[in-house]
mmCIF file of C-alpha atoms in Angstrom:
data_model
loop_
_atom_site.group_PDB
_atom_site.id
_atom_site.type_symbol
_atom_site.label_atom_id
_atom_site.label_comp_id
_atom_site.label_asym_id
_atom_site.label_seq_id
_atom_site.Cartn_x
_atom_site.Cartn_y
_atom_site.Cartn_z
ATOM 1 C CA ALA X 1 101.910 109.672 -78.361
ATOM 2 C CA GLN X 2 101.057 107.903 -75.246
ATOM 3 C CA LYS X 3 102.167 109.205 -71.865
ATOM 4 C CA VAL X 4 101.569 108.491 -68.241
ATOM 5 C CA THR X 5 102.100 110.964 -65.441
ATOM 6 C CA GLN X 6 102.446 110.229 -61.853
ATOM 7 C CA ALA X 7 102.715 113.688 -60.289
ATOM 8 C CA GLN X 8 103.390 112.507 -56.761
ATOM 9 C CA THR X 9 107.076 111.444 -56.570
ATOM 10 C CA GLU X 10 107.065 110.239 -52.917
ATOM 11 C CA ILE X 11 104.282 110.097 -50.369
ATOM 12 C CA SER X 12 104.427 109.278 -46.399
ATOM 13 C CA VAL X 13 101.495 108.274 -44.642
ATOM 14 C CA VAL X 14 100.986 106.856 -41.003
ATOM 15 C CA GLU X 15 99.782 103.309 -40.878
ATOM 16 C CA LYS X 16 95.942 102.835 -41.170
ATOM 17 C CA GLU X 17 95.430 105.902 -43.029
ATOM 18 C CA ASP X 18 93.790 105.982 -46.611
ATOM 19 C CA VAL X 19 96.151 107.099 -49.540
ATOM 20 C CA THR X 20 95.342 108.001 -52.977
ATOM 21 C CA LEU X 21 97.986 107.603 -55.732
ATOM 22 C CA ASP X 22 97.212 109.787 -58.898
ATOM 23 C CA CYS X 23 97.684 108.720 -62.468
ATOM 24 C CA VAL X 24 96.882 110.942 -65.470
ATOM 25 C CA TYR X 25 97.376 109.565 -68.871
ATOM 26 C CA GLU X 26 97.458 110.707 -72.528
ATOM 27 C CA THR X 27 96.551 108.612 -75.603
ATOM 28 C CA ARG X 28 94.963 109.187 -79.003
ATOM 29 C CA ASP X 29 93.711 105.727 -78.907
ATOM 30 C CA THR X 30 90.011 105.212 -78.240
ATOM 31 C CA THR X 31 90.515 101.928 -76.586
ATOM 32 C CA TYR X 32 93.384 101.017 -74.362
ATOM 33 C CA TYR X 33 94.378 99.351 -71.247
ATOM 34 C CA LEU X 34 95.503 100.879 -67.994
ATOM 35 C CA PHE X 35 97.441 99.133 -65.439
ATOM 36 C CA TRP X 36 98.897 99.396 -62.064
ATOM 37 C CA TYR X 37 102.065 97.647 -60.786
ATOM 38 C CA LYS X 38 103.688 97.384 -57.324
ATOM 39 C CA GLN X 39 107.436 97.284 -56.787
ATOM 40 C CA PRO X 40 108.401 96.358 -53.177
ATOM 41 C CA PRO X 41 111.777 97.028 -51.642
ATOM 42 C CA SER X 42 112.860 93.610 -52.942
ATOM 43 C CA GLY X 43 112.685 94.720 -56.318
ATOM 44 C CA GLU X 44 110.360 92.512 -58.234
ATOM 45 C CA LEU X 45 107.444 93.814 -60.026
ATOM 46 C CA VAL X 46 103.983 92.648 -59.189
ATOM 47 C CA PHE X 47 100.902 93.114 -61.378
ATOM 48 C CA LEU X 48 98.001 94.644 -59.607
ATOM 49 C CA ILE X 49 95.268 95.509 -62.109
ATOM 50 C CA ARG X 50 94.500 95.824 -65.816
ATOM 51 C CA ARG X 51 91.543 97.965 -66.664
ATOM 52 C CA ASN X 52 89.985 98.212 -70.214
ATOM 53 C CA SER X 53 88.887 101.589 -71.467
ATOM 54 C CA PHE X 54 85.612 100.277 -72.220
ATOM 55 C CA ASP X 55 84.817 99.816 -68.471
ATOM 56 C CA GLU X 56 84.633 102.797 -66.382
ATOM 57 C CA GLN X 57 83.355 101.084 -63.288
ATOM 58 C CA ASN X 58 85.291 101.210 -60.162
ATOM 59 C CA GLU X 59 87.262 98.251 -59.017
ATOM 60 C CA ILE X 60 87.754 97.087 -55.508
ATOM 61 C CA SER X 61 89.883 94.451 -54.363
ATOM 62 C CA GLY X 62 90.188 94.026 -50.619
ATOM 63 C CA ARG X 63 91.883 97.327 -49.383
ATOM 64 C CA TYR X 64 92.675 98.380 -53.026
ATOM 65 C CA SER X 65 90.485 100.196 -55.165
ATOM 66 C CA TRP X 66 90.727 102.002 -58.502
ATOM 67 C CA ASN X 67 88.835 105.065 -59.785
ATOM 68 C CA PHE X 68 88.954 105.177 -63.525
ATOM 69 C CA GLN X 69 87.561 108.405 -65.124
ATOM 70 C CA LYS X 70 87.806 108.775 -68.828
ATOM 71 C CA SER X 71 86.606 112.295 -68.744
ATOM 72 C CA THR X 72 89.698 113.399 -66.915
ATOM 73 C CA SER X 73 92.138 110.810 -68.206
ATOM 74 C CA SER X 74 92.677 109.597 -64.650
ATOM 75 C CA PHE X 75 93.204 106.082 -63.264
ATOM 76 C CA ASN X 76 93.804 106.787 -59.541
ATOM 77 C CA PHE X 77 94.731 104.033 -56.988
ATOM 78 C CA THR X 78 93.608 104.081 -53.190
ATOM 79 C CA ILE X 79 94.719 101.917 -50.413
ATOM 80 C CA THR X 80 92.535 101.857 -47.558
ATOM 81 C CA ALA X 81 93.821 101.397 -44.028
ATOM 82 C CA SER X 82 97.354 101.218 -45.219
ATOM 83 C CA GLN X 83 99.859 98.879 -43.682
ATOM 84 C CA VAL X 84 103.521 98.923 -43.485
ATOM 85 C CA VAL X 85 103.677 96.172 -46.064
ATOM 86 C CA ASP X 86 102.238 98.390 -48.685
ATOM 87 C CA SER X 87 105.448 100.498 -48.697
ATOM 88 C CA ALA X 88 106.643 100.192 -52.227
ATOM 89 C CA VAL X 89 107.027 102.022 -55.583
ATOM 90 C CA TYR X 90 103.760 101.907 -57.526
ATOM 91 C CA PHE X 91 103.656 102.356 -61.246
ATOM 92 C CA CYS X 92 100.699 103.486 -63.482
ATOM 93 C CA ALA X 93 100.958 102.219 -67.100
ATOM 94 C CA LEU X 94 99.119 102.348 -70.442
ATOM 95 C CA SER X 95 99.056 100.259 -73.504
ATOM 96 C CA GLU X 96 96.940 100.050 -76.709
ATOM 97 C CA ILE X 97 94.248 97.286 -76.642
ATOM 98 C CA ASN X 98 95.714 93.913 -77.147
ATOM 99 C CA ARG X 99 99.397 95.203 -77.086
ATOM 100 C CA ASP X 100 100.735 93.710 -73.811
ATOM 101 C CA ASP X 101 104.108 93.845 -75.514
ATOM 102 C CA LYS X 102 104.246 97.604 -75.734
ATOM 103 C CA ILE X 103 103.266 98.955 -72.192
ATOM 104 C CA ILE X 104 104.295 102.599 -71.265
ATOM 105 C CA PHE X 105 104.869 103.274 -67.714
ATOM 106 C CA GLY X 106 104.688 106.398 -65.443
ATOM 107 C CA LYS X 107 107.935 107.183 -63.416
ATOM 108 C CA GLY X 108 106.276 105.837 -60.288
ATOM 109 C CA THR X 109 105.210 106.970 -56.714
ATOM 110 C CA ARG X 110 107.258 105.806 -53.900
ATOM 111 C CA LEU X 111 104.818 105.240 -50.887
ATOM 112 C CA HIS X 112 106.161 105.139 -47.224
ATOM 113 C CA ILE X 113 103.705 103.700 -44.674
ATOM 114 C CA LEU X 114 105.117 104.734 -41.142
ATOM 115 C CA PRO X 115 104.368 102.619 -38.388
ATOM 116 C CA ASN M 1 105.665 76.539 -63.895
ATOM 117 C CA ALA M 2 108.983 78.449 -63.227
ATOM 118 C CA GLY M 3 107.308 81.602 -64.621
ATOM 119 C CA VAL M 4 109.714 84.219 -66.275
ATOM 120 C CA THR M 5 113.268 83.522 -65.415
ATOM 121 C CA GLN M 6 116.175 85.813 -66.155
ATOM 122 C CA THR M 7 120.041 85.315 -65.954
ATOM 123 C CA PRO M 8 122.337 86.472 -64.712
ATOM 124 C CA LYS M 9 120.849 88.315 -61.594
ATOM 125 C CA PHE M 10 123.816 90.629 -61.457
ATOM 126 C CA GLN M 11 126.661 91.517 -64.056
ATOM 127 C CA VAL M 12 129.413 93.627 -64.159
ATOM 128 C CA LEU M 13 130.895 94.688 -67.676
ATOM 129 C CA LYS M 14 133.658 96.768 -68.821
ATOM 130 C CA THR M 15 132.890 99.489 -71.525
ATOM 131 C CA GLY M 16 132.968 98.027 -74.968
ATOM 132 C CA GLN M 17 132.333 94.430 -73.853
ATOM 133 C CA SER M 18 129.226 92.518 -75.294
ATOM 134 C CA MET M 19 126.892 90.322 -73.412
ATOM 135 C CA THR M 20 123.570 88.548 -73.578
ATOM 136 C CA LEU M 21 120.788 88.816 -71.064
ATOM 137 C CA GLN M 22 118.725 85.635 -71.068
ATOM 138 C CA CYS M 23 114.881 85.460 -70.684
ATOM 139 C CA ALA M 24 112.730 82.387 -70.758
ATOM 140 C CA GLN M 25 109.166 81.743 -69.973
ATOM 141 C CA ASP M 26 107.388 78.272 -69.594
ATOM 142 C CA MET M 27 103.874 79.578 -70.033
ATOM 143 C CA ASN M 28 103.529 79.450 -73.661
ATOM 144 C CA HIS M 29 103.063 83.199 -73.824
ATOM 145 C CA GLU M 30 102.918 84.932 -76.988
ATOM 146 C CA TYR M 31 104.150 88.548 -75.982
ATOM 147 C CA MET M 32 107.541 89.130 -74.405
ATOM 148 C CA SER M 33 109.076 92.415 -73.690
ATOM 149 C CA TRP M 34 112.372 93.830 -72.282
ATOM 150 C CA TYR M 35 112.355 97.056 -70.092
ATOM 151 C CA ARG M 36 115.101 98.785 -68.360
ATOM 152 C CA GLN M 37 114.528 100.578 -65.043
ATOM 153 C CA ASP M 38 116.682 103.646 -64.067
ATOM 154 C CA PRO M 39 116.374 105.726 -60.919
ATOM 155 C CA GLY M 40 113.574 108.289 -61.335
ATOM 156 C CA MET M 41 112.701 107.075 -64.856
ATOM 157 C CA GLY M 42 110.187 104.393 -64.381
ATOM 158 C CA LEU M 43 110.420 101.435 -66.777
ATOM 159 C CA ARG M 44 111.151 102.130 -70.417
ATOM 160 C CA LEU M 45 110.489 99.685 -73.248
ATOM 161 C CA ILE M 46 113.632 98.507 -75.150
ATOM 162 C CA HIS M 47 112.257 95.762 -77.460
ATOM 163 C CA TYR M 48 109.299 93.634 -77.728
ATOM 164 C CA SER M 49 107.735 90.580 -79.514
ATOM 165 C CA VAL M 50 104.480 89.357 -80.346
ATOM 166 C CA GLY M 51 105.515 85.886 -81.100
ATOM 167 C CA ALA M 52 108.378 83.698 -82.541
ATOM 168 C CA GLY M 53 110.251 85.455 -85.389
ATOM 169 C CA ILE M 54 108.724 88.966 -84.861
ATOM 170 C CA THR M 55 110.269 91.652 -82.955
ATOM 171 C CA ASP M 56 110.134 95.376 -82.860
ATOM 172 C CA GLN M 57 111.767 98.471 -81.228
ATOM 173 C CA GLY M 58 110.414 100.288 -78.123
ATOM 174 C CA GLU M 59 111.253 103.630 -76.669
ATOM 175 C CA VAL M 60 115.025 102.954 -76.252
ATOM 176 C CA PRO M 61 116.396 100.487 -78.548
ATOM 177 C CA ASN M 62 119.801 101.879 -79.273
ATOM 178 C CA GLY M 63 122.713 99.661 -78.211
ATOM 179 C CA TYR M 64 120.446 96.499 -78.017
ATOM 180 C CA ASN M 65 119.489 93.659 -80.200
ATOM 181 C CA VAL M 66 116.854 90.995 -79.876
ATOM 182 C CA SER M 67 115.774 87.894 -81.454
ATOM 183 C CA ARG M 68 112.720 85.455 -80.908
ATOM 184 C CA SER M 69 113.451 82.221 -82.498
ATOM 185 C CA THR M 70 111.307 80.324 -80.168
ATOM 186 C CA THR M 71 108.172 80.997 -78.211
ATOM 187 C CA GLU M 72 109.884 80.439 -74.751
ATOM 188 C CA ASP M 73 113.282 82.585 -75.243
ATOM 189 C CA PHE M 74 113.731 86.357 -75.824
ATOM 190 C CA PRO M 75 117.395 87.206 -75.265
ATOM 191 C CA LEU M 76 118.626 90.734 -75.109
ATOM 192 C CA ARG M 77 122.080 91.645 -76.572
ATOM 193 C CA LEU M 78 124.279 94.414 -75.507
ATOM 194 C CA LEU M 79 126.547 94.882 -78.446
ATOM 195 C CA SER M 80 129.155 97.119 -77.043
ATOM 196 C CA ALA M 81 128.310 98.106 -73.437
ATOM 197 C CA ALA M 82 128.491 101.697 -72.319
ATOM 198 C CA PRO M 83 128.092 103.168 -68.880
ATOM 199 C CA SER M 84 124.764 104.605 -69.910
ATOM 200 C CA GLN M 85 123.504 100.993 -69.982
ATOM 201 C CA THR M 86 124.095 100.501 -66.339
ATOM 202 C CA SER M 87 120.308 99.664 -65.209
ATOM 203 C CA VAL M 88 118.028 97.047 -63.921
ATOM 204 C CA TYR M 89 116.610 95.003 -66.730
ATOM 205 C CA PHE M 90 113.363 93.358 -66.678
ATOM 206 C CA CYS M 91 111.818 90.755 -69.034
ATOM 207 C CA ALA M 92 107.986 90.450 -69.090
ATOM 208 C CA SER M 93 105.499 88.045 -70.802
ATOM 209 C CA SER M 94 101.827 87.568 -71.258
ATOM 210 C CA TYR M 95 99.633 85.280 -73.157
ATOM 211 C CA ALA M 96 96.836 86.931 -74.816
ATOM 212 C CA GLN M 97 94.613 89.970 -74.986
ATOM 213 C CA GLY M 98 91.891 90.602 -72.459
ATOM 214 C CA PRO M 99 91.441 92.304 -69.042
ATOM 215 C CA GLN M 100 91.723 89.030 -67.184
ATOM 216 C CA GLU M 101 95.115 88.169 -68.487
ATOM 217 C CA THR M 102 98.039 88.858 -66.278
ATOM 218 C CA GLN M 103 101.548 89.998 -67.350
ATOM 219 C CA TYR M 104 104.425 88.254 -65.527
ATOM 220 C CA PHE M 105 107.739 90.030 -64.830
ATOM 221 C CA GLY M 106 111.106 88.193 -64.393
ATOM 222 C CA PRO M 107 113.101 89.140 -61.283
ATOM 223 C CA GLY M 108 115.464 91.361 -63.175
ATOM 224 C CA THR M 109 119.114 91.669 -64.035
ATOM 225 C CA ARG M 110 121.219 94.185 -62.389
ATOM 226 C CA LEU M 111 124.018 95.308 -64.975
ATOM 227 C CA LEU M 112 126.962 97.564 -63.956
ATOM 228 C CA VAL M 113 129.076 98.828 -66.991
ATOM 229 C CA LEU M 114 132.396 100.386 -65.895
#
């Protein structure tokens, strides 16, 4: 069975600090997708990234970066120079390859960026 | 494109009532899904569909029915509402496979069952 664990329930950091959100997953599939989503206080869900299990290269997008390590089944998300607007709940998720209809989510990490 | 739309935005039901949560997308997406979000539980998959005429159960399907008669619409039916179904419901869609494809979520329907 697939499972996603986000051990950090809630994190608070001061603005401009870097912060890493942890994600550990379990799957029997040899190929799969990993995702991160953001849910700001307004409630909508915002897709951030999808990573294919074939590709273990780290990804950087502006202040966001993702560290995928298949050996430890982790897909961690780092925000560099955090801003107040980064305050949100962040979800890590997992799906079989080509099964966007069946995504399994972690319970989320609530991130507070303090001014 | 309107993206993924959900109606209503908010609904109050009494125990035992039935209702349908509407979800529509205008992006010709094959894949559509329904999730519920409860405090501290993340999102849990209720039902999903890989195309018109094809649906399947997710993690928490009990008490819900779906159908997919068209590519655009994927309604979620509550047969006999229970207080345990108080939640925020999200509909999602995506087109095809591949790491560059984006999944889109609707704005959510907040349901309160008394």
